[in-house]
CSV table of C-alpha atoms in Angstrom, one decimal:
chain,number,residue,atom,x,y,z
A,1,UNK,CA,-11.7,-25.4,53.8
A,2,UNK,CA,-14.7,-23.5,52.3
A,3,UNK,CA,-17.7,-22.8,54.6
A,4,UNK,CA,-20.4,-25.4,54.6
A,5,UNK,CA,-23.6,-23.5,53.5
A,6,UNK,CA,-25.5,-26.5,52.1
A,7,UNK,CA,-29.1,-26.2,53.3
A,8,UNK,CA,-29.4,-29.9,53.5
A,9,UNK,CA,-26.3,-30.6,55.5
A,10,UNK,CA,-27.3,-30.8,59.1
A,11,UNK,CA,-23.7,-31.0,60.5
A,12,UNK,CA,-23.2,-27.3,60.6
A,13,UNK,CA,-26.5,-26.6,62.3
A,14,UNK,CA,-26.6,-26.0,66.0
A,15,UNK,CA,-27.6,-29.0,68.2
A,16,UNK,CA,-29.9,-28.2,71.0
A,17,UNK,CA,-31.6,-31.5,71.8
A,18,UNK,CA,-30.2,-33.4,74.7
A,19,UNK,CA,-29.7,-36.6,72.8
A,20,UNK,CA,-27.8,-34.8,70.1
A,21,UNK,CA,-30.7,-35.1,67.6
A,22,UNK,CA,-32.0,-31.9,66.2
A,23,UNK,CA,-35.4,-30.9,67.7
A,24,UNK,CA,-38.2,-30.1,65.4
A,25,UNK,CA,-38.1,-26.5,66.6
A,26,UNK,CA,-34.6,-26.2,65.5
A,27,UNK,CA,-35.6,-25.7,61.9
A,28,UNK,CA,-37.2,-22.8,60.1
A,29,UNK,CA,-40.8,-23.5,58.9
A,30,UNK,CA,-40.0,-23.3,55.2
A,31,UNK,CA,-42.4,-26.1,54.3
A,32,UNK,CA,-39.6,-28.2,53.1
A,33,UNK,CA,-40.1,-30.8,55.8
A,34,UNK,CA,-43.4,-29.8,57.6
A,35,UNK,CA,-46.2,-31.9,56.1
A,36,UNK,CA,-48.7,-31.0,58.9
A,37,UNK,CA,-49.3,-27.5,57.6
A,38,UNK,CA,-50.8,-28.8,54.3
A,39,UNK,CA,-54.0,-28.6,56.3
A,40,UNK,CA,-53.6,-25.2,57.8
A,41,UNK,CA,-56.4,-22.6,57.8
A,42,UNK,CA,-55.4,-21.1,54.5
A,43,UNK,CA,-55.5,-24.4,52.7
A,44,UNK,CA,-58.8,-25.4,54.3
A,45,UNK,CA,-60.4,-22.2,53.1
A,46,UNK,CA,-59.1,-22.8,49.6
A,47,UNK,CA,-60.4,-26.3,49.5
A,48,UNK,CA,-63.9,-25.3,50.8
A,49,UNK,CA,-64.1,-22.6,48.1
A,50,UNK,CA,-63.2,-25.1,45.5
A,51,UNK,CA,-65.9,-27.5,46.8
A,52,UNK,CA,-68.6,-24.8,46.8
A,53,UNK,CA,-67.5,-23.8,43.3
A,54,UNK,CA,-68.1,-27.3,42.1
A,55,UNK,CA,-71.5,-27.5,43.9
A,56,UNK,CA,-72.5,-24.2,42.5
A,57,UNK,CA,-71.8,-25.4,39.0
A,58,UNK,CA,-74.0,-28.5,39.7
A,59,UNK,CA,-76.8,-26.4,41.1
A,60,UNK,CA,-76.6,-24.1,38.1
A,61,UNK,CA,-76.9,-27.0,35.7
A,62,UNK,CA,-79.9,-28.4,37.6
A,63,UNK,CA,-81.6,-25.0,37.7
A,64,UNK,CA,-81.0,-24.5,34.0
A,65,UNK,CA,-82.5,-27.9,33.2
A,66,UNK,CA,-85.6,-27.2,35.3
A,67,UNK,CA,-86.1,-23.8,33.6
A,68,UNK,CA,-85.6,-25.4,30.2
A,69,UNK,CA,-88.1,-28.1,30.8
A,70,UNK,CA,-90.6,-25.5,32.0
A,71,UNK,CA,-90.2,-23.5,28.8
A,72,UNK,CA,-90.6,-26.6,26.7
A,73,UNK,CA,-93.6,-27.8,28.6
A,74,UNK,CA,-95.3,-24.4,28.4
A,75,UNK,CA,-94.6,-24.3,24.6
A,76,UNK,CA,-96.0,-27.8,24.2
A,77,UNK,CA,-99.2,-26.8,26.2
A,78,UNK,CA,-99.7,-23.7,24.0
A,79,UNK,CA,-99.1,-25.7,20.8
A,80,UNK,CA,-101.4,-28.6,21.6
A,81,UNK,CA,-104.2,-26.6,23.3
A,82,UNK,CA,-104.5,-24.4,20.3
A,83,UNK,CA,-105.3,-20.8,20.0
A,84,UNK,CA,-108.9,-20.2,20.9
A,85,UNK,CA,-108.7,-16.6,20.0
A,86,UNK,CA,-110.6,-13.7,21.4
A,87,UNK,CA,-114.4,-13.5,21.7
A,88,UNK,CA,-116.4,-10.8,20.1
A,89,UNK,CA,-116.0,-8.6,23.2
A,90,UNK,CA,-112.3,-9.0,23.2
A,91,UNK,CA,-112.1,-11.4,26.2
A,92,UNK,CA,-110.6,-14.9,26.1
A,93,UNK,CA,-113.0,-17.9,26.2
A,94,UNK,CA,-113.1,-19.6,29.6
A,95,UNK,CA,-111.8,-23.2,30.0
A,96,UNK,CA,-109.9,-25.4,27.7
A,97,UNK,CA,-112.7,-26.0,25.2
A,98,UNK,CA,-113.2,-24.2,21.9
A,99,UNK,CA,-115.7,-21.3,21.9
A,100,UNK,CA,-118.1,-23.1,19.7
A,101,UNK,CA,-118.3,-26.1,22.0
A,102,UNK,CA,-118.6,-23.8,25.0
A,103,UNK,CA,-121.5,-21.9,23.5
A,104,UNK,CA,-123.2,-25.2,22.7
A,105,UNK,CA,-122.9,-26.4,26.2
A,106,UNK,CA,-124.0,-23.1,27.7
A,107,UNK,CA,-126.9,-22.4,25.3
A,108,UNK,CA,-128.2,-25.9,24.6
A,109,UNK,CA,-127.2,-28.5,27.1
A,110,UNK,CA,-128.0,-26.4,30.0
A,111,UNK,CA,-131.3,-25.3,28.6
A,112,UNK,CA,-132.8,-28.6,29.6
A,113,UNK,CA,-131.1,-28.7,33.0
A,114,UNK,CA,-132.5,-25.5,34.5
A,115,UNK,CA,-133.3,-26.1,38.2
A,116,UNK,CA,-137.0,-26.3,38.9
A,117,UNK,CA,-138.7,-23.0,39.8
A,118,UNK,CA,-142.2,-22.3,41.0
A,119,UNK,CA,-144.6,-21.5,38.3
A,120,UNK,CA,-142.1,-22.2,35.5
A,121,UNK,CA,-143.4,-23.3,32.1
A,122,UNK,CA,-142.2,-25.0,29.0
A,123,UNK,CA,-140.8,-22.2,26.8
A,124,UNK,CA,-138.5,-21.8,23.8
A,125,UNK,CA,-135.5,-21.3,26.0
A,126,UNK,CA,-135.7,-24.6,27.8
A,127,UNK,CA,-137.7,-26.7,30.2
A,128,UNK,CA,-138.0,-26.2,33.9
A,129,UNK,CA,-140.1,-27.8,36.6
A,130,UNK,CA,-143.0,-26.0,38.2
A,131,UNK,CA,-146.3,-26.2,40.0
A,132,UNK,CA,-148.3,-24.8,37.1
A,133,UNK,CA,-151.1,-27.0,35.9
A,134,UNK,CA,-150.9,-25.7,32.4
A,135,UNK,CA,-147.9,-25.6,30.0
A,136,UNK,CA,-147.0,-23.1,27.2
A,137,UNK,CA,-145.7,-25.1,24.2
A,138,UNK,CA,-142.5,-24.1,22.6
A,139,UNK,CA,-142.8,-22.3,19.2
A,140,UNK,CA,-140.5,-25.1,17.8
A,141,UNK,CA,-143.3,-27.6,18.3
A,142,UNK,CA,-146.0,-28.0,15.7
A,143,UNK,CA,-148.6,-25.3,15.2
A,144,UNK,CA,-151.3,-27.7,16.4
A,145,UNK,CA,-149.4,-28.4,19.6
A,146,UNK,CA,-148.9,-24.7,20.3
A,147,UNK,CA,-152.6,-24.1,19.7
A,148,UNK,CA,-153.7,-26.7,22.2
A,149,UNK,CA,-150.9,-26.7,24.6
A,150,UNK,CA,-152.6,-24.4,27.1
A,151,UNK,CA,-155.0,-27.2,27.9
A,152,UNK,CA,-155.1,-28.2,31.5
A,153,UNK,CA,-152.7,-31.2,31.8
A,154,UNK,CA,-152.9,-31.8,35.6
A,155,UNK,CA,-155.2,-31.0,38.4
A,156,UNK,CA,-154.1,-28.6,41.2
A,157,UNK,CA,-152.9,-31.6,43.3
A,158,UNK,CA,-150.6,-32.8,40.5
A,159,UNK,CA,-147.9,-30.3,41.4
A,160,UNK,CA,-144.2,-30.0,42.1
A,161,UNK,CA,-141.2,-29.5,40.0
A,162,UNK,CA,-140.0,-32.7,38.4
A,163,UNK,CA,-143.0,-34.6,39.7
A,164,UNK,CA,-142.9,-33.3,43.2
A,165,UNK,CA,-139.2,-33.9,43.8
A,166,UNK,CA,-137.6,-31.6,46.4
A,167,UNK,CA,-134.0,-30.6,45.6
A,168,UNK,CA,-133.2,-29.8,49.2
A,169,UNK,CA,-134.1,-33.3,50.4
A,170,UNK,CA,-130.9,-35.1,51.2
A,171,UNK,CA,-132.6,-38.5,50.7
A,172,UNK,CA,-133.2,-37.7,47.0
A,173,UNK,CA,-130.0,-38.1,45.0
A,174,UNK,CA,-131.5,-36.6,41.9
A,175,UNK,CA,-130.4,-33.2,43.1
A,176,UNK,CA,-127.1,-34.0,41.4
A,177,UNK,CA,-128.1,-36.7,39.0
A,178,UNK,CA,-128.4,-34.5,36.0
A,179,UNK,CA,-125.2,-32.5,36.3
A,180,UNK,CA,-121.5,-33.0,35.4
A,181,UNK,CA,-120.2,-34.0,38.8
A,182,UNK,CA,-121.8,-37.4,38.7
A,183,UNK,CA,-120.3,-38.2,35.3
A,184,UNK,CA,-123.4,-38.0,33.2
A,185,UNK,CA,-122.7,-37.0,29.6
A,186,UNK,CA,-125.0,-34.2,28.4
A,187,UNK,CA,-125.4,-34.1,24.6
A,188,UNK,CA,-124.7,-30.6,23.2
A,189,UNK,CA,-127.0,-30.2,20.1
A,190,UNK,CA,-127.2,-26.8,18.4
A,191,UNK,CA,-130.5,-25.8,16.9
A,192,UNK,CA,-128.8,-25.6,13.5
A,193,UNK,CA,-128.3,-29.4,13.7
A,194,UNK,CA,-132.1,-30.1,13.7
A,195,UNK,CA,-133.3,-27.2,11.5
A,196,UNK,CA,-133.6,-29.2,8.3
A,197,UNK,CA,-136.2,-31.7,9.4
A,198,UNK,CA,-139.0,-30.2,7.4
A,199,UNK,CA,-142.4,-29.4,8.7
A,200,UNK,CA,-143.5,-30.7,12.2
A,201,UNK,CA,-146.0,-33.5,12.2
A,202,UNK,CA,-149.5,-32.4,13.1
A,203,UNK,CA,-150.3,-33.1,16.7
A,204,UNK,CA,-152.9,-35.6,18.0
A,205,UNK,CA,-153.0,-34.8,21.7
A,206,UNK,CA,-153.5,-37.6,24.2
A,207,UNK,CA,-155.8,-37.0,27.2
A,208,UNK,CA,-154.2,-35.1,30.1
A,209,UNK,CA,-152.7,-37.3,32.8
A,210,UNK,CA,-154.7,-35.9,35.6
A,211,UNK,CA,-156.8,-38.8,36.8
A,212,UNK,CA,-156.1,-38.7,40.6
A,213,UNK,CA,-157.4,-42.2,41.0
A,214,UNK,CA,-154.2,-43.3,39.2
A,215,UNK,CA,-151.9,-41.5,41.7
A,216,UNK,CA,-150.7,-42.4,45.2
A,217,UNK,CA,-149.7,-39.2,47.0
A,218,UNK,CA,-146.5,-39.4,49.1
A,219,UNK,CA,-144.3,-36.9,50.9
A,220,UNK,CA,-142.0,-36.5,47.9
A,221,UNK,CA,-144.5,-36.7,45.1
A,222,UNK,CA,-147.0,-38.8,43.2
A,223,UNK,CA,-146.5,-42.5,42.5
A,224,UNK,CA,-148.5,-44.3,39.8
A,225,UNK,CA,-151.0,-46.8,41.1
A,226,UNK,CA,-153.8,-49.1,39.9
A,227,UNK,CA,-157.2,-47.4,40.5
A,228,UNK,CA,-159.7,-48.9,42.9
A,229,UNK,CA,-161.8,-50.0,39.9
A,230,UNK,CA,-158.8,-51.9,38.4
A,231,UNK,CA,-157.6,-49.4,35.7
A,232,UNK,CA,-153.9,-49.7,35.2
A,233,UNK,CA,-151.7,-46.7,34.2
A,234,UNK,CA,-150.0,-48.5,31.3
A,235,UNK,CA,-153.4,-49.0,29.6
A,236,UNK,CA,-154.8,-45.6,30.6
A,237,UNK,CA,-151.8,-43.7,29.3
A,238,UNK,CA,-151.4,-45.8,26.1
A,239,UNK,CA,-151.7,-44.2,22.7
A,240,UNK,CA,-154.7,-45.7,20.9
A,241,UNK,CA,-153.7,-48.0,18.1
A,242,UNK,CA,-155.9,-49.8,15.7
A,243,UNK,CA,-154.7,-52.2,13.0
A,244,UNK,CA,-155.7,-55.5,11.5
A,245,UNK,CA,-154.2,-58.3,13.6
A,246,UNK,CA,-152.6,-59.7,10.5
A,247,UNK,CA,-150.7,-56.4,9.8
A,248,UNK,CA,-147.0,-56.6,10.8
A,249,UNK,CA,-146.1,-53.9,13.3
A,250,UNK,CA,-142.9,-52.3,14.4
A,251,UNK,CA,-142.5,-50.6,17.8
A,252,UNK,CA,-139.7,-48.1,17.7
A,253,UNK,CA,-138.4,-46.6,20.9
A,254,UNK,CA,-136.3,-43.4,20.6
A,255,UNK,CA,-134.3,-43.1,23.8
A,256,UNK,CA,-132.1,-40.5,25.5
A,257,UNK,CA,-134.5,-37.6,25.5
A,258,UNK,CA,-134.9,-34.9,28.2
A,259,UNK,CA,-131.2,-33.8,28.3
A,260,UNK,CA,-130.7,-31.7,25.2
A,261,UNK,CA,-133.5,-29.1,24.7
A,262,UNK,CA,-133.0,-28.8,20.9
A,263,UNK,CA,-132.9,-32.6,20.4
A,264,UNK,CA,-135.9,-33.3,22.6
A,265,UNK,CA,-138.0,-30.7,20.9
A,266,UNK,CA,-137.1,-32.0,17.5
A,267,UNK,CA,-138.0,-35.6,18.5
A,268,UNK,CA,-141.3,-34.6,19.9
A,269,UNK,CA,-142.3,-32.5,16.9
A,270,UNK,CA,-140.9,-34.5,14.0
A,271,UNK,CA,-141.0,-38.2,14.8
A,272,UNK,CA,-144.1,-40.1,13.7
A,273,UNK,CA,-146.7,-40.1,16.5
A,274,UNK,CA,-146.7,-43.9,16.9
A,275,UNK,CA,-143.0,-43.8,17.7
A,276,UNK,CA,-142.6,-44.2,21.5
A,277,UNK,CA,-140.4,-41.6,23.2
A,278,UNK,CA,-138.1,-42.6,26.1
A,279,UNK,CA,-136.8,-40.0,28.6
A,280,UNK,CA,-133.5,-40.3,30.5
A,281,UNK,CA,-133.5,-40.9,34.2
A,282,UNK,CA,-130.9,-38.0,34.4
A,283,UNK,CA,-132.9,-35.4,32.5
A,284,UNK,CA,-134.5,-32.5,34.5
A,285,UNK,CA,-137.9,-31.1,34.0
A,286,UNK,CA,-139.2,-34.5,33.0
A,287,UNK,CA,-142.7,-33.7,34.1
A,288,UNK,CA,-143.0,-31.0,31.5
A,289,UNK,CA,-141.2,-33.0,28.8
A,290,UNK,CA,-143.5,-36.0,29.2
A,291,UNK,CA,-146.5,-33.6,29.2
A,292,UNK,CA,-145.3,-32.0,26.0
A,293,UNK,CA,-144.7,-35.4,24.3
A,294,UNK,CA,-148.2,-36.5,25.2
A,295,UNK,CA,-149.7,-33.2,24.1
A,296,UNK,CA,-148.1,-33.9,20.7
A,297,UNK,CA,-149.5,-37.5,20.7
A,298,UNK,CA,-146.6,-39.7,21.7
A,299,UNK,CA,-146.7,-42.6,24.1
A,300,UNK,CA,-143.9,-42.3,26.7
A,301,UNK,CA,-141.5,-44.5,28.6
A,302,UNK,CA,-139.1,-43.6,31.3
A,303,UNK,CA,-135.6,-45.1,31.3
A,304,UNK,CA,-134.5,-47.4,34.1
A,305,UNK,CA,-130.6,-47.6,34.4
A,306,UNK,CA,-129.4,-51.0,35.5
A,307,UNK,CA,-126.0,-52.5,36.3
A,308,UNK,CA,-124.0,-53.8,33.4
A,309,UNK,CA,-121.4,-56.6,33.3
A,310,UNK,CA,-118.8,-54.0,32.5
A,311,UNK,CA,-119.4,-51.9,35.6
A,312,UNK,CA,-117.7,-49.6,36.6
A,313,UNK,CA,-116.2,-49.0,33.1
A,314,UNK,CA,-119.8,-49.0,31.8
A,315,UNK,CA,-121.5,-46.9,34.5
A,316,UNK,CA,-125.3,-46.5,34.5
A,317,UNK,CA,-125.1,-43.7,37.0
A,318,UNK,CA,-126.2,-43.0,40.6
A,319,UNK,CA,-129.9,-44.0,40.1
A,320,UNK,CA,-129.1,-47.4,38.7
A,321,UNK,CA,-130.5,-50.7,39.9
A,322,UNK,CA,-127.5,-52.6,41.3
A,323,UNK,CA,-127.0,-56.1,42.5
A,324,UNK,CA,-124.7,-54.7,45.2
A,325,UNK,CA,-127.7,-52.7,46.7
A,326,UNK,CA,-130.4,-54.1,48.9
A,327,UNK,CA,-133.9,-54.5,47.5
A,328,UNK,CA,-135.1,-51.6,49.6
A,329,UNK,CA,-132.3,-49.4,48.2
A,330,UNK,CA,-133.2,-50.3,44.6
A,331,UNK,CA,-136.9,-49.7,45.3
A,332,UNK,CA,-136.2,-46.4,46.8
A,333,UNK,CA,-134.4,-45.2,43.6
A,334,UNK,CA,-137.2,-46.7,41.5
A,335,UNK,CA,-139.8,-44.7,43.5
A,336,UNK,CA,-137.8,-41.6,43.0
A,337,UNK,CA,-137.8,-42.1,39.3
A,338,UNK,CA,-141.5,-42.9,39.2
A,339,UNK,CA,-142.2,-39.5,40.8
A,340,UNK,CA,-140.5,-37.5,38.1
A,341,UNK,CA,-143.5,-37.4,35.8
A,342,UNK,CA,-147.1,-38.5,35.2
A,343,UNK,CA,-148.5,-40.1,32.1
A,344,UNK,CA,-145.8,-42.7,31.1
A,345,UNK,CA,-146.8,-46.3,30.4
A,346,UNK,CA,-143.8,-47.9,32.0
A,347,UNK,CA,-140.0,-48.3,31.9
A,348,UNK,CA,-137.4,-49.4,29.3
A,349,UNK,CA,-134.2,-50.7,30.7
A,350,UNK,CA,-130.8,-49.3,29.8
A,351,UNK,CA,-127.5,-51.2,30.3
A,352,UNK,CA,-128.6,-54.1,32.6
A,353,UNK,CA,-126.6,-57.1,31.3
A,354,UNK,CA,-125.6,-57.9,34.9
A,355,UNK,CA,-128.8,-56.9,36.8
A,356,UNK,CA,-131.3,-58.6,34.5
A,357,UNK,CA,-129.7,-62.1,35.1
A,358,UNK,CA,-129.9,-61.8,38.9
A,359,UNK,CA,-133.3,-63.0,40.1
A,360,UNK,CA,-132.9,-61.8,43.7
A,361,UNK,CA,-132.2,-58.3,42.6
A,362,UNK,CA,-134.6,-58.2,39.6
A,363,UNK,CA,-137.7,-59.7,41.0
A,364,UNK,CA,-138.5,-57.0,43.6
A,365,UNK,CA,-138.1,-54.3,41.0
A,366,UNK,CA,-140.5,-56.0,38.5
A,367,UNK,CA,-142.9,-56.8,41.3
A,368,UNK,CA,-143.1,-53.1,42.2
A,369,UNK,CA,-143.8,-52.1,38.6
A,370,UNK,CA,-146.6,-54.7,38.3
A,371,UNK,CA,-148.1,-53.5,41.6
A,372,UNK,CA,-148.2,-50.0,40.2
A,373,UNK,CA,-149.7,-51.1,36.8
A,374,UNK,CA,-146.7,-50.3,34.6
A,375,UNK,CA,-145.1,-52.3,31.8
A,376,UNK,CA,-141.4,-53.0,31.4
A,377,UNK,CA,-139.4,-53.3,28.2
A,378,UNK,CA,-136.3,-55.5,28.3
A,379,UNK,CA,-133.4,-53.9,26.3
A,380,UNK,CA,-132.0,-57.5,25.8
A,381,UNK,CA,-128.5,-56.5,26.6
A,382,UNK,CA,-127.9,-60.1,27.7
A,383,UNK,CA,-129.0,-63.5,26.4
A,384,UNK,CA,-129.1,-64.6,30.0
A,385,UNK,CA,-131.7,-62.1,31.0
A,386,UNK,CA,-134.4,-63.4,33.3
A,387,UNK,CA,-136.8,-60.5,32.7
A,388,UNK,CA,-139.3,-62.3,30.5
A,389,UNK,CA,-139.4,-65.4,32.6
A,390,UNK,CA,-140.1,-63.4,35.8
A,391,UNK,CA,-142.5,-61.1,34.1
A,392,UNK,CA,-144.5,-63.9,32.7
A,393,UNK,CA,-144.6,-65.7,36.1
A,394,UNK,CA,-145.9,-62.4,37.6
A,395,UNK,CA,-148.3,-61.9,34.7
A,396,UNK,CA,-147.1,-58.4,34.2
A,397,UNK,CA,-147.1,-56.5,30.9
A,398,UNK,CA,-143.8,-56.7,29.1
A,399,UNK,CA,-142.0,-56.2,25.8
A,400,UNK,CA,-138.6,-56.9,24.5
A,401,UNK,CA,-136.2,-55.2,22.1
A,402,UNK,CA,-135.3,-57.5,19.2
A,403,UNK,CA,-132.7,-55.0,17.8
A,404,UNK,CA,-130.7,-52.1,19.1
A,405,UNK,CA,-130.1,-49.8,16.2
A,406,UNK,CA,-126.7,-48.0,16.0
A,407,UNK,CA,-127.4,-44.3,15.0
A,408,UNK,CA,-123.7,-43.4,14.8
A,409,UNK,CA,-123.3,-44.6,11.2
A,410,UNK,CA,-123.7,-43.3,7.7
A,411,UNK,CA,-127.2,-42.4,6.4
A,412,UNK,CA,-127.1,-45.5,4.1
A,413,UNK,CA,-126.2,-47.9,6.9
A,414,UNK,CA,-128.7,-46.4,9.3
A,415,UNK,CA,-131.5,-46.8,6.7
A,416,UNK,CA,-130.3,-50.4,6.1
A,417,UNK,CA,-130.8,-51.2,9.8
A,418,UNK,CA,-134.4,-49.8,9.6
A,419,UNK,CA,-135.1,-51.7,6.5
A,420,UNK,CA,-133.9,-54.9,8.3
A,421,UNK,CA,-136.4,-54.1,11.1
A,422,UNK,CA,-139.2,-53.8,8.5
A,423,UNK,CA,-138.3,-57.2,7.1
A,424,UNK,CA,-138.1,-58.7,10.6
A,425,UNK,CA,-141.6,-57.4,11.3
A,426,UNK,CA,-143.0,-59.1,8.2
A,427,UNK,CA,-141.4,-62.4,9.2
A,428,UNK,CA,-142.4,-62.3,12.9
A,429,UNK,CA,-145.6,-60.3,12.8
A,430,UNK,CA,-144.4,-57.9,15.5
A,431,UNK,CA,-141.0,-56.6,16.5
A,432,UNK,CA,-139.4,-53.8,18.5
A,433,UNK,CA,-136.2,-51.9,18.4
A,434,UNK,CA,-134.4,-49.2,20.4
A,435,UNK,CA,-132.5,-46.3,18.9
A,436,UNK,CA,-130.8,-43.3,20.5
A,437,UNK,CA,-132.0,-39.9,19.5
A,438,UNK,CA,-129.6,-37.9,17.2
A,439,UNK,CA,-130.4,-35.3,14.6
A,440,UNK,CA,-129.6,-37.9,11.9
A,441,UNK,CA,-131.7,-40.7,13.5
A,442,UNK,CA,-134.7,-38.4,13.8
A,443,UNK,CA,-134.5,-37.3,10.1
A,444,UNK,CA,-133.9,-40.9,8.8
A,445,UNK,CA,-136.8,-42.4,10.9
A,446,UNK,CA,-139.1,-39.6,9.6
A,447,UNK,CA,-138.2,-40.4,6.0
A,448,UNK,CA,-138.2,-44.2,6.5
A,449,UNK,CA,-141.7,-44.1,8.0
A,450,UNK,CA,-143.2,-42.6,4.8
A,451,UNK,CA,-141.8,-45.5,2.7
A,452,UNK,CA,-143.1,-48.4,4.8
A,453,UNK,CA,-145.1,-50.9,2.8
A,454,UNK,CA,-147.3,-53.4,4.5
A,455,UNK,CA,-145.9,-52.6,7.9
A,456,UNK,CA,-147.1,-50.2,10.5
A,457,UNK,CA,-145.3,-48.4,13.3
A,458,UNK,CA,-147.0,-49.1,16.6
A,459,UNK,CA,-146.7,-47.7,20.2
A,460,UNK,CA,-144.9,-50.1,22.5
A,461,UNK,CA,-148.1,-50.8,24.6
A,462,UNK,CA,-149.6,-52.5,21.5
A,463,UNK,CA,-146.9,-55.2,21.6
A,464,UNK,CA,-147.7,-56.4,25.1
A,465,UNK,CA,-148.5,-60.1,24.8
A,466,UNK,CA,-147.5,-60.4,21.2
A,467,UNK,CA,-143.8,-61.1,21.5
A,468,UNK,CA,-142.3,-64.5,22.2
A,469,UNK,CA,-139.0,-64.9,24.0
């Protein structure tokens, strides 16, 4: 018989187990029957390497995606932000605005926002507060204004930048009220935008606002007050106006002044003298601006920001009269605003659709104005306004805007709105309107005024007592 050499025949293998069953150690480890060594050290290392290889591929894919998105995002930013190019000196413009806009902001908007400095005067470069009693008029104002602008406009006691306001005083929030961090929009108007307004109107200076009997000195500045002999500031500072009682009159208030130097200078020099100028609560150097406007011959109002129904989307700013504030808080802000200048006849409201229909909030503010001999003009932002009812109960001087003119329209539509105002004056006998200052609105008003037939422009003080609700 041939030898049995079949590897799978166990009969010819040597039996060593006591039971006659081959022991596991009786066989060579040839992997034919040993399943446990599928997980020996060599195989474990191979599987770990495979696992890491798979994870490495995944990490590579993620890293590649991140890098790709970064490149795409950077390209999109470069594309949409535009190429500002180099400036004349080879440097890149700062910020994300175009160089023209940046120059406008730096050269124009900031010109009217220079912090008050001792002894500063009204000059071509801008307006600053100061303790000087006299003011040097800008060359951009009329020749007559420049010739007479050195007249003494305040006594030595009528001093202090911005009406005596102290920037270091933590209780006076106007220290930040006129700059960007409080969200106030500063109009940037280049001088070129107002250079085609023609010749300035000849000045008819109003008396200097230096009658100390009309001031109440405080630690922070001067507040208007009724003199001991009963003279009221709104009458003392009014622009004289004479017209036949039967002549229809239009009071036109141009608002938003005191922020842009170029725009404010243009309004002072080129608007008809009977147009009333209104200065923003968030402009700086208001004392000098108001003095310059009066030196030209304009009657002046200050603007009183008030809470609107759309607040906070429609935000009147940090100095606003709010229904959420206590009466003392509102009166504190009102006093701060009244200290910013001398020579204004009163206030015109801005926003206000919520505040003017709240009698508990409104009455103390109107009462303070009456006590100090000032008038108030209701912007009529709400048909539910209680301003006129309360003012008449207090017997305080008041006026009301019949129309708010939109200046951001074509020349033709803007002129049509002014013509409508003329017609309204003829029908009612007296009317008033508010319009924001823009280069185009100044030019259109100047042209419209020369074409009026049978209607006169009148300062707002002349309408007190003439308007019905």
